[in-house]
PDB file of C-alpha atoms in Angstrom:
ATOM      1  CA  MET L   5     126.403  88.334 177.447  1.00 67.00           C
ATOM      2  CA  LYS L   6     125.326  91.203 175.179  1.00 83.00           C
ATOM      3  CA  PHE L   7     123.274  93.837 176.938  1.00 86.00           C
ATOM      4  CA  GLY L   8     120.174  93.281 174.798  1.00 87.00           C
ATOM      5  CA  LYS L   9     120.049  89.631 175.870  1.00 87.00           C
ATOM      6  CA  ARG L  10     120.769  90.529 179.488  1.00 84.00           C
ATOM      7  CA  LEU L  11     117.926  93.059 179.487  1.00 88.00           C
ATOM      8  CA  LYS L  12     115.541  90.530 177.968  1.00 88.00           C
ATOM      9  CA  HIS L  13     116.524  88.028 180.660  1.00 85.00           C
ATOM     10  CA  GLN L  14     116.000  90.584 183.425  1.00 86.00           C
ATOM     11  CA  ILE L  15     112.553  91.489 182.098  1.00 88.00           C
ATOM     12  CA  GLN L  16     111.620  87.810 182.142  1.00 85.00           C
ATOM     13  CA  GLU L  17     112.946  87.468 185.711  1.00 82.00           C
ATOM     14  CA  THR L  18     111.046  90.403 187.199  1.00 86.00           C
ATOM     15  CA  LEU L  19     107.459  90.769 188.359  1.00 86.00           C
ATOM     16  CA  PRO L  20     104.953  90.488 185.480  1.00 88.00           C
ATOM     17  CA  GLU L  21     103.429  93.913 186.163  1.00 92.00           C
ATOM     18  CA  TRP L  22     106.885  95.523 185.864  1.00 94.00           C
ATOM     19  CA  GLN L  23     107.816  94.097 182.483  1.00 92.00           C
ATOM     20  CA  ASP L  24     106.710  97.077 180.377  1.00 95.00           C
ATOM     21  CA  LYS L  25     108.578  99.550 182.619  1.00 96.00           C
ATOM     22  CA  PHE L  26     112.085  98.732 181.404  1.00 96.00           C
ATOM     23  CA  LEU L  27     114.188 100.523 178.798  1.00 96.00           C
ATOM     24  CA  ALA L  28     112.962 100.258 175.199  1.00 96.00           C
ATOM     25  CA  TYR L  29     116.476  99.247 174.174  1.00 96.00           C
ATOM     26  CA  LYS L  30     115.528  97.604 170.897  1.00 94.00           C
ATOM     27  CA  ASP L  31     113.615 100.700 169.713  1.00 96.00           C
ATOM     28  CA  LEU L  32     116.505 102.985 170.667  1.00 96.00           C
ATOM     29  CA  LYS L  33     118.981 100.712 168.903  1.00 95.00           C
ATOM     30  CA  LYS L  34     116.875 100.847 165.743  1.00 94.00           C
ATOM     31  CA  LEU L  35     116.865 104.663 165.834  1.00 94.00           C
ATOM     32  CA  VAL L  36     120.656 104.684 166.260  1.00 94.00           C
ATOM     33  CA  ARG L  37     120.985 102.614 163.097  1.00 92.00           C
ATOM     34  CA  LEU L  38     118.702 104.974 161.185  1.00 91.00           C
ATOM     35  CA  THR L  39     120.533 108.036 162.500  1.00 90.00           C
ATOM     36  CA  SER L  40     123.958 106.690 161.527  1.00 84.00           C
ATOM     37  CA  SER L  41     123.047 105.327 158.088  1.00 83.00           C
ATOM     38  CA  ALA L  42     124.782 107.097 155.213  1.00 73.00           C
ATOM     39  CA  PRO L  43     122.245 109.350 153.392  1.00 73.00           C
ATOM     40  CA  SER L  44     122.222 109.017 149.596  1.00 70.00           C
ATOM     41  CA  SER L  45     119.983 112.022 148.992  1.00 79.00           C
ATOM     42  CA  SER L  46     118.438 115.055 150.637  1.00 79.00           C
ATOM     43  CA  GLU L  47     115.502 112.839 151.492  1.00 78.00           C
ATOM     44  CA  GLY L  48     117.850 110.402 153.227  1.00 75.00           C
ATOM     45  CA  LEU L  49     119.406 113.256 155.169  1.00 83.00           C
ATOM     46  CA  MET L  50     115.952 114.276 156.322  1.00 87.00           C
ATOM     47  CA  GLU L  51     115.271 110.734 157.485  1.00 86.00           C
ATOM     48  CA  ASN L  52     118.518 110.790 159.464  1.00 86.00           C
ATOM     49  CA  ARG L  53     117.515 114.021 161.136  1.00 88.00           C
ATOM     50  CA  LYS L  54     114.053 112.639 161.903  1.00 91.00           C
ATOM     51  CA  ALA L  55     115.616 109.551 163.491  1.00 91.00           C
ATOM     52  CA  GLU L  56     117.969 111.725 165.573  1.00 92.00           C
ATOM     53  CA  VAL L  57     115.065 113.799 166.913  1.00 93.00           C
ATOM     54  CA  GLY L  58     113.125 110.599 167.589  1.00 95.00           C
ATOM     55  CA  PHE L  59     116.068 109.094 169.456  1.00 95.00           C
ATOM     56  CA  ILE L  60     116.413 112.060 171.807  1.00 95.00           C
ATOM     57  CA  TYR L  61     112.648 112.262 172.304  1.00 96.00           C
ATOM     58  CA  LEU L  62     112.445 108.563 173.207  1.00 97.00           C
ATOM     59  CA  LEU L  63     115.395 108.861 175.607  1.00 96.00           C
ATOM     60  CA  ASN L  64     113.634 111.634 177.524  1.00 96.00           C
ATOM     61  CA  ALA L  65     110.338 109.762 177.465  1.00 97.00           C
ATOM     62  CA  GLU L  66     112.054 106.677 178.889  1.00 97.00           C
ATOM     63  CA  ILE L  67     113.561 108.677 181.751  1.00 97.00           C
ATOM     64  CA  ASP L  68     110.122 110.084 182.564  1.00 97.00           C
ATOM     65  CA  LYS L  69     108.766 106.529 182.556  1.00 98.00           C
ATOM     66  CA  PHE L  70     111.519 105.318 184.889  1.00 97.00           C
ATOM     67  CA  ASN L  71     111.006 108.206 187.304  1.00 98.00           C
ATOM     68  CA  SER L  72     107.240 107.835 187.434  1.00 98.00           C
ATOM     69  CA  PHE L  73     107.425 104.097 188.092  1.00 98.00           C
ATOM     70  CA  PHE L  74     110.281 104.346 190.588  1.00 97.00           C
ATOM     71  CA  ILE L  75     108.673 107.113 192.651  1.00 97.00           C
ATOM     72  CA  GLU L  76     105.364 105.245 192.726  1.00 97.00           C
ATOM     73  CA  GLN L  77     107.074 102.079 193.978  1.00 97.00           C
ATOM     74  CA  GLU L  78     109.186 103.995 196.488  1.00 97.00           C
ATOM     75  CA  GLU L  79     106.118 105.674 197.996  1.00 97.00           C
ATOM     76  CA  ASP L  80     104.351 102.317 198.213  1.00 97.00           C
ATOM     77  CA  PHE L  81     107.388 100.786 199.930  1.00 97.00           C
ATOM     78  CA  ILE L  82     107.444 103.521 202.586  1.00 97.00           C
ATOM     79  CA  ILE L  83     103.782 102.856 203.416  1.00 97.00           C
ATOM     80  CA  ARG L  84     104.190  99.074 203.451  1.00 97.00           C
ATOM     81  CA  HIS L  85     107.281  99.256 205.651  1.00 97.00           C
ATOM     82  CA  LYS L  86     105.385 101.305 208.223  1.00 97.00           C
ATOM     83  CA  GLU L  87     102.413  98.929 208.104  1.00 97.00           C
ATOM     84  CA  LEU L  88     104.648  95.894 208.673  1.00 96.00           C
ATOM     85  CA  GLN L  89     106.262  97.518 211.700  1.00 95.00           C
ATOM     86  CA  GLN L  90     102.801  98.314 213.103  1.00 96.00           C
ATOM     87  CA  ARG L  91     101.662  94.732 212.540  1.00 95.00           C
ATOM     88  CA  ILE L  92     104.663  93.409 214.481  1.00 95.00           C
ATOM     89  CA  GLN L  93     103.985  95.694 217.414  1.00 95.00           C
ATOM     90  CA  LYS L  94     100.302  94.752 217.427  1.00 95.00           C
ATOM     91  CA  VAL L  95     101.056  91.022 217.481  1.00 94.00           C
ATOM     92  CA  ILE L  96     103.573  91.457 220.295  1.00 93.00           C
ATOM     93  CA  ALA L  97     101.144  93.604 222.307  1.00 96.00           C
ATOM     94  CA  THR L  98      98.268  91.162 221.771  1.00 96.00           C
ATOM     95  CA  TRP L  99      99.688  87.606 221.707  1.00 94.00           C
ATOM     96  CA  GLY L 100     103.217  88.075 222.980  1.00 92.00           C
ATOM     97  CA  PRO L 101     104.432  86.809 226.386  1.00 91.00           C
ATOM     98  CA  ASN L 102     103.241  90.022 228.041  1.00 92.00           C
ATOM     99  CA  GLY L 103     100.342  90.656 225.664  1.00 92.00           C
ATOM    100  CA  THR L 104      96.725  91.304 226.500  1.00 94.00           C
ATOM    101  CA  GLN L 105      95.726  87.872 225.096  1.00 94.00           C
ATOM    102  CA  SER L 106      99.020  86.008 225.442  1.00 93.00           C
ATOM    103  CA  SER L 107      99.058  82.881 223.257  1.00 93.00           C
ATOM    104  CA  GLU L 108     102.174  81.151 221.925  1.00 90.00           C
ATOM    105  CA  VAL L 109     100.200  79.415 219.158  1.00 92.00           C
ATOM    106  CA  ASP L 110      98.549  82.610 217.894  1.00 93.00           C
ATOM    107  CA  TYR L 111     101.799  84.534 218.304  1.00 92.00           C
ATOM    108  CA  ARG L 112     103.797  82.070 216.174  1.00 89.00           C
ATOM    109  CA  GLU L 113     101.082  81.878 213.532  1.00 91.00           C
ATOM    110  CA  GLU L 114     100.741  85.650 213.119  1.00 92.00           C
ATOM    111  CA  MET L 115     104.482  86.243 213.221  1.00 91.00           C
ATOM    112  CA  GLY L 116     104.943  83.584 210.557  1.00 88.00           C
ATOM    113  CA  LYS L 117     102.580  85.489 208.262  1.00 90.00           C
ATOM    114  CA  ILE L 118     104.406  88.742 208.906  1.00 92.00           C
ATOM    115  CA  ARG L 119     107.809  87.173 208.292  1.00 89.00           C
ATOM    116  CA  LYS L 120     106.656  85.882 204.916  1.00 87.00           C
ATOM    117  CA  ASP L 121     105.375  89.338 203.987  1.00 91.00           C
ATOM    118  CA  ILE L 122     108.625  91.000 205.099  1.00 91.00           C
ATOM    119  CA  VAL L 123     110.805  88.643 203.077  1.00 87.00           C
ATOM    120  CA  ASN L 124     108.625  89.145 199.993  1.00 89.00           C
ATOM    121  CA  PHE L 125     108.748  92.898 200.590  1.00 93.00           C
ATOM    122  CA  HIS L 126     112.533  92.724 200.848  1.00 91.00           C
ATOM    123  CA  GLY L 127     112.633  90.878 197.540  1.00 89.00           C
ATOM    124  CA  GLU L 128     110.517  93.482 195.751  1.00 92.00           C
ATOM    125  CA  MET L 129     112.790  96.278 196.947  1.00 93.00           C
ATOM    126  CA  VAL L 130     115.867  94.451 195.698  1.00 90.00           C
ATOM    127  CA  LEU L 131     114.127  94.056 192.338  1.00 90.00           C
ATOM    128  CA  LEU L 132     113.592  97.832 192.267  1.00 94.00           C
ATOM    129  CA  GLU L 133     117.289  98.431 192.978  1.00 91.00           C
ATOM    130  CA  ASN L 134     118.062  96.142 190.069  1.00 90.00           C
ATOM    131  CA  TYR L 135     115.521  98.022 187.936  1.00 93.00           C
ATOM    132  CA  SER L 136     117.481 101.220 188.552  1.00 93.00           C
ATOM    133  CA  ASN L 137     120.819  99.546 187.785  1.00 90.00           C
ATOM    134  CA  ILE L 138     119.797  97.800 184.594  1.00 92.00           C
ATOM    135  CA  ASN L 139     118.043 100.817 183.103  1.00 94.00           C
ATOM    136  CA  TYR L 140     120.937 103.144 183.877  1.00 94.00           C
ATOM    137  CA  THR L 141     123.344 100.678 182.292  1.00 92.00           C
ATOM    138  CA  GLY L 142     121.132 100.430 179.214  1.00 93.00           C
ATOM    139  CA  LEU L 143     121.061 104.213 178.818  1.00 95.00           C
ATOM    140  CA  ALA L 144     124.854 104.433 179.130  1.00 93.00           C
ATOM    141  CA  LYS L 145     125.340 101.688 176.547  1.00 93.00           C
ATOM    142  CA  ILE L 146     122.897 103.046 173.969  1.00 95.00           C
ATOM    143  CA  LEU L 147     124.385 106.533 174.311  1.00 96.00           C
ATOM    144  CA  LYS L 148     127.866 105.116 173.812  1.00 94.00           C
ATOM    145  CA  LYS L 149     126.636 103.359 170.682  1.00 94.00           C
ATOM    146  CA  TYR L 150     125.020 106.585 169.449  1.00 94.00           C
ATOM    147  CA  ASP L 151     128.178 108.669 169.908  1.00 94.00           C
ATOM    148  CA  LYS L 152     130.354 106.002 168.291  1.00 93.00           C
ATOM    149  CA  ARG L 153     128.157 105.636 165.212  1.00 91.00           C
ATOM    150  CA  THR L 154     127.272 109.290 164.690  1.00 90.00           C
ATOM    151  CA  GLY L 155     130.365 111.057 165.993  1.00 89.00           C
ATOM    152  CA  GLY L 156     128.095 112.937 168.385  1.00 87.00           C
ATOM    153  CA  LEU L 157     128.811 114.020 171.945  1.00 90.00           C
ATOM    154  CA  LEU L 158     125.486 113.217 173.566  1.00 93.00           C
ATOM    155  CA  ARG L 159     126.608 110.649 176.122  1.00 93.00           C
ATOM    156  CA  LEU L 160     128.358 112.790 178.732  1.00 92.00           C
ATOM    157  CA  PRO L 161     125.759 115.582 179.127  1.00 93.00           C
ATOM    158  CA  PHE L 162     122.894 113.095 179.062  1.00 94.00           C
ATOM    159  CA  ILE L 163     124.433 110.826 181.696  1.00 93.00           C
ATOM    160  CA  GLN L 164     125.111 113.856 183.886  1.00 93.00           C
ATOM    161  CA  LYS L 165     121.386 114.576 183.644  1.00 93.00           C
ATOM    162  CA  VAL L 166     120.504 110.958 184.455  1.00 94.00           C
ATOM    163  CA  LEU L 167     122.617 110.992 187.625  1.00 92.00           C
ATOM    164  CA  ARG L 168     120.245 113.606 189.065  1.00 93.00           C
ATOM    165  CA  GLN L 169     117.068 111.633 188.303  1.00 96.00           C
ATOM    166  CA  PRO L 170     114.890 110.039 191.027  1.00 96.00           C
ATOM    167  CA  PHE L 171     115.141 106.549 189.493  1.00 96.00           C
ATOM    168  CA  PHE L 172     118.923 106.594 189.837  1.00 94.00           C
ATOM    169  CA  THR L 173     118.837 107.572 193.530  1.00 91.00           C
ATOM    170  CA  THR L 174     118.283 104.348 195.457  1.00 91.00           C
ATOM    171  CA  ASP L 175     119.507 105.452 198.899  1.00 92.00           C
ATOM    172  CA  LEU L 176     116.042 105.311 200.480  1.00 95.00           C
ATOM    173  CA  VAL L 177     115.242 101.885 199.038  1.00 94.00           C
ATOM    174  CA  SER L 178     118.633 100.545 200.157  1.00 91.00           C
ATOM    175  CA  LYS L 179     117.928 101.871 203.658  1.00 93.00           C
ATOM    176  CA  LEU L 180     114.555 100.104 203.752  1.00 95.00           C
ATOM    177  CA  VAL L 181     116.175  96.883 202.527  1.00 91.00           C
ATOM    178  CA  LYS L 182     118.683  96.992 205.367  1.00 90.00           C
ATOM    179  CA  GLU L 183     115.936  97.753 207.903  1.00 93.00           C
ATOM    180  CA  CYS L 184     113.992  94.715 206.678  1.00 90.00           C
ATOM    181  CA  GLU L 185     117.060  92.530 207.161  1.00 87.00           C
ATOM    182  CA  ASN L 186     117.564  93.901 210.662  1.00 89.00           C
ATOM    183  CA  THR L 187     113.915  93.270 211.490  1.00 89.00           C
ATOM    184  CA  ILE L 188     114.141  89.658 210.305  1.00 84.00           C
ATOM    185  CA  ASN L 189     117.292  89.079 212.354  1.00 82.00           C
ATOM    186  CA  ASP L 190     116.018  90.851 215.481  1.00 83.00           C
ATOM    187  CA  VAL L 191     112.357  89.843 215.577  1.00 82.00           C
ATOM    188  CA  PHE L 192     112.486  86.378 214.007  1.00 75.00           C
ATOM    189  CA  PRO L 193     115.598  84.633 215.405  1.00 64.00           C
ATOM    190  CA  ALA L 194     115.712  80.918 214.657  1.00 50.00           C
ATOM    191  CA  ALA L 195     116.364  78.659 217.627  1.00 37.00           C
ATOM    192  CA  GLU L 196     117.103  75.504 215.668  1.00 35.00           C
ATOM    193  CA  GLU L 197     118.372  75.125 212.105  1.00 36.00           C
ATOM    194  CA  ALA L 198     116.072  72.197 211.311  1.00 34.00           C
ATOM    195  CA  GLU L 199     113.041  74.011 212.638  1.00 44.00           C
ATOM    196  CA  ARG L 200     113.913  77.112 210.631  1.00 47.00           C
ATOM    197  CA  ILE L 201     114.253  75.140 207.411  1.00 43.00           C
ATOM    198  CA  GLY L 202     110.940  73.388 208.015  1.00 45.00           C
ATOM    199  CA  GLU L 203     109.126  76.636 208.697  1.00 47.00           C
ATOM    200  CA  ARG L 204     110.586  78.297 205.633  1.00 46.00           C
ATOM    201  CA  GLU L 205     109.546  75.442 203.377  1.00 43.00           C
ATOM    202  CA  ALA L 206     106.020  75.336 204.792  1.00 44.00           C
ATOM    203  CA  ALA L 207     105.485  79.081 204.727  1.00 44.00           C
ATOM    204  CA  PHE L 208     107.220  80.141 201.527  1.00 42.00           C
ATOM    205  CA  VAL L 209     107.084  77.407 198.887  1.00 40.00           C
ATOM    206  CA  PRO L 210     104.137  79.109 197.099  1.00 42.00           C
ATOM    207  CA  GLU L 211     106.220  82.308 196.943  1.00 48.00           C
ATOM    208  CA  GLN L 212     109.500  80.805 195.770  1.00 50.00           C
ATOM    209  CA  SER L 213     109.383  82.527 192.349  1.00 61.00           C
ATOM    210  CA  ILE L 214     109.978  85.926 193.915  1.00 65.00           C
ATOM    211  CA  PHE L 215     113.048  84.542 195.690  1.00 63.00           C
ATOM    212  CA  ARG L 216     114.422  83.146 192.462  1.00 67.00           C
ATOM    213  CA  ASN L 217     113.849  86.514 190.772  1.00 73.00           C
ATOM    214  CA  THR L 218     115.430  88.377 193.661  1.00 73.00           C
ATOM    215  CA  VAL L 219     118.590  86.269 193.740  1.00 69.00           C
ATOM    216  CA  ALA L 220     118.903  86.700 189.964  1.00 69.00           C
ATOM    217  CA  ALA L 221     118.554  90.458 190.447  1.00 72.00           C
ATOM    218  CA  LEU L 222     121.195  90.520 193.190  1.00 71.00           C
ATOM    219  CA  VAL L 223     123.668  88.647 191.002  1.00 71.00           C
ATOM    220  CA  THR L 224     123.035  91.146 188.218  1.00 73.00           C
ATOM    221  CA  ILE L 225     123.500  94.083 190.606  1.00 70.00           C
ATOM    222  CA  GLN L 226     126.874  92.673 191.614  1.00 69.00           C
ATOM    223  CA  GLU L 227     127.931  92.210 188.006  1.00 71.00           C
ATOM    224  CA  LEU L 228     126.827  95.682 186.934  1.00 70.00           C
ATOM    225  CA  ARG L 229     128.375  97.438 189.919  1.00 66.00           C
ATOM    226  CA  ARG L 230     131.599  95.448 190.195  1.00 65.00           C
ATOM    227  CA  GLY L 231     134.670  97.684 190.040  1.00 50.00           C
ATOM    228  CA  SER L 232     137.119  97.016 187.192  1.00 46.00           C
ATOM    229  CA  SER L 233     140.025  98.511 185.308  1.00 42.00           C
ATOM    230  CA  THR L 234     137.521  99.961 182.832  1.00 46.00           C
ATOM    231  CA  TYR L 235     135.622 101.884 185.505  1.00 49.00           C
ATOM    232  CA  SER L 236     134.685 105.392 184.348  1.00 60.00           C
ATOM    233  CA  GLU L 237     132.254 108.215 185.063  1.00 59.00           C
ATOM    234  CA  PHE L 238     129.657 106.280 183.081  1.00 66.00           C
ATOM    235  CA  SER L 239     129.911 103.181 185.265  1.00 64.00           C
ATOM    236  CA  LEU L 240     127.837 102.431 188.325  1.00 65.00           C
ATOM    237  CA  PRO L 241     129.767 102.806 191.604  1.00 55.00           C
ATOM    238  CA  PRO L 242     131.489  99.585 192.698  1.00 48.00           C
ATOM    239  CA  LEU L 243     129.368  97.360 194.932  1.00 48.00           C
ATOM    240  CA  ASN L 244     130.069  97.998 198.604  1.00 46.00           C
ATOM    241  CA  LEU L 245     130.170  95.328 201.306  1.00 38.00           C
ATOM    242  CA  ALA L 246     126.757  96.172 202.730  1.00 45.00           C
ATOM    243  CA  ASP L 247     125.111  95.551 199.365  1.00 45.00           C
ATOM    244  CA  SER L 248     127.113  92.368 198.824  1.00 43.00           C
ATOM    245  CA  ASP L 249     125.685  90.981 202.057  1.00 51.00           C
ATOM    246  CA  LEU L 250     122.203  91.066 200.515  1.00 48.00           C
ATOM    247  CA  ILE L 251     122.688  87.783 198.667  1.00 49.00           C
ATOM    248  CA  GLN L 252     123.804  85.938 201.793  1.00 52.00           C
ATOM    249  CA  SER L 253     120.965  87.459 203.795  1.00 49.00           C
ATOM    250  CA  LEU L 254     118.348  86.538 201.222  1.00 47.00           C
ATOM    251  CA  GLN L 255     119.609  82.964 200.974  1.00 48.00           C
ATOM    252  CA  VAL L 256     119.457  82.615 204.757  1.00 47.00           C
ATOM    253  CA  HIS L 257     115.828  83.775 204.858  1.00 46.00           C
ATOM    254  CA  SER L 258     114.609  82.160 201.639  1.00 47.00           C
ATOM    255  CA  PRO L 259     112.480  79.004 201.694  1.00 41.00           C
ATOM    256  CA  ILE L 260     114.683  76.570 199.805  1.00 34.00           C
ATOM    257  CA  SER L 261     117.730  76.494 197.591  1.00 34.00           C
ATOM    258  CA  ILE L 262     116.829  78.486 194.475  1.00 33.00           C
ATOM    259  CA  LEU L 263     120.160  78.922 192.706  1.00 32.00           C
TER     260      LEU L 263
END
């Protein structure tokens, strides 16, 4: 699949409020064509130069956009993660077996609500990891196209700059994703398979779109980060085992089959 189509698909598969935060690949591609067109006059040469300046300006503007959005989401995730942990402790202290108002019915009901929120939260964080991956890949591809068509050498120094940007650094988000998985496994163990399936269907059917989007994002992350014989300094690092386990974990905790 060509990257332009893949990007369009990813935009359609993400949260609606995120859709204008992705790389303006089509606009950049248009500027590459204008920059590399053969000038037939001094006026044409000026248009080429204008397109080149516009291309570099838009690249920098896109990176600023990515960073602003990513940092905002990351800060929100930190707050939400802390709030979810506090909610769990409150429910345990209030309605748990040794709680101040011990009640199995209230305990199960409140924990069910929290579990749904944690799984949705997990999904949003995976979507942000995919956001980082897909935008980095788009930048690498459009820069490769620019260098090939113009004979320029913009790709290497620009990618070296990108590797230091906040939107490319997903270590914190990956850590929160893993902590969410651990919380689900530790706090919400399922006693019976049938009961677990029934609870998931009852609790999460209204939210199944986010699961579908998240699985699609995880598949894309695997594809983009898969090691190959063409791996280079412009490629994303190969997917490690911990990240690969995300798909299995999400499928285990999702409401129904969504592939």
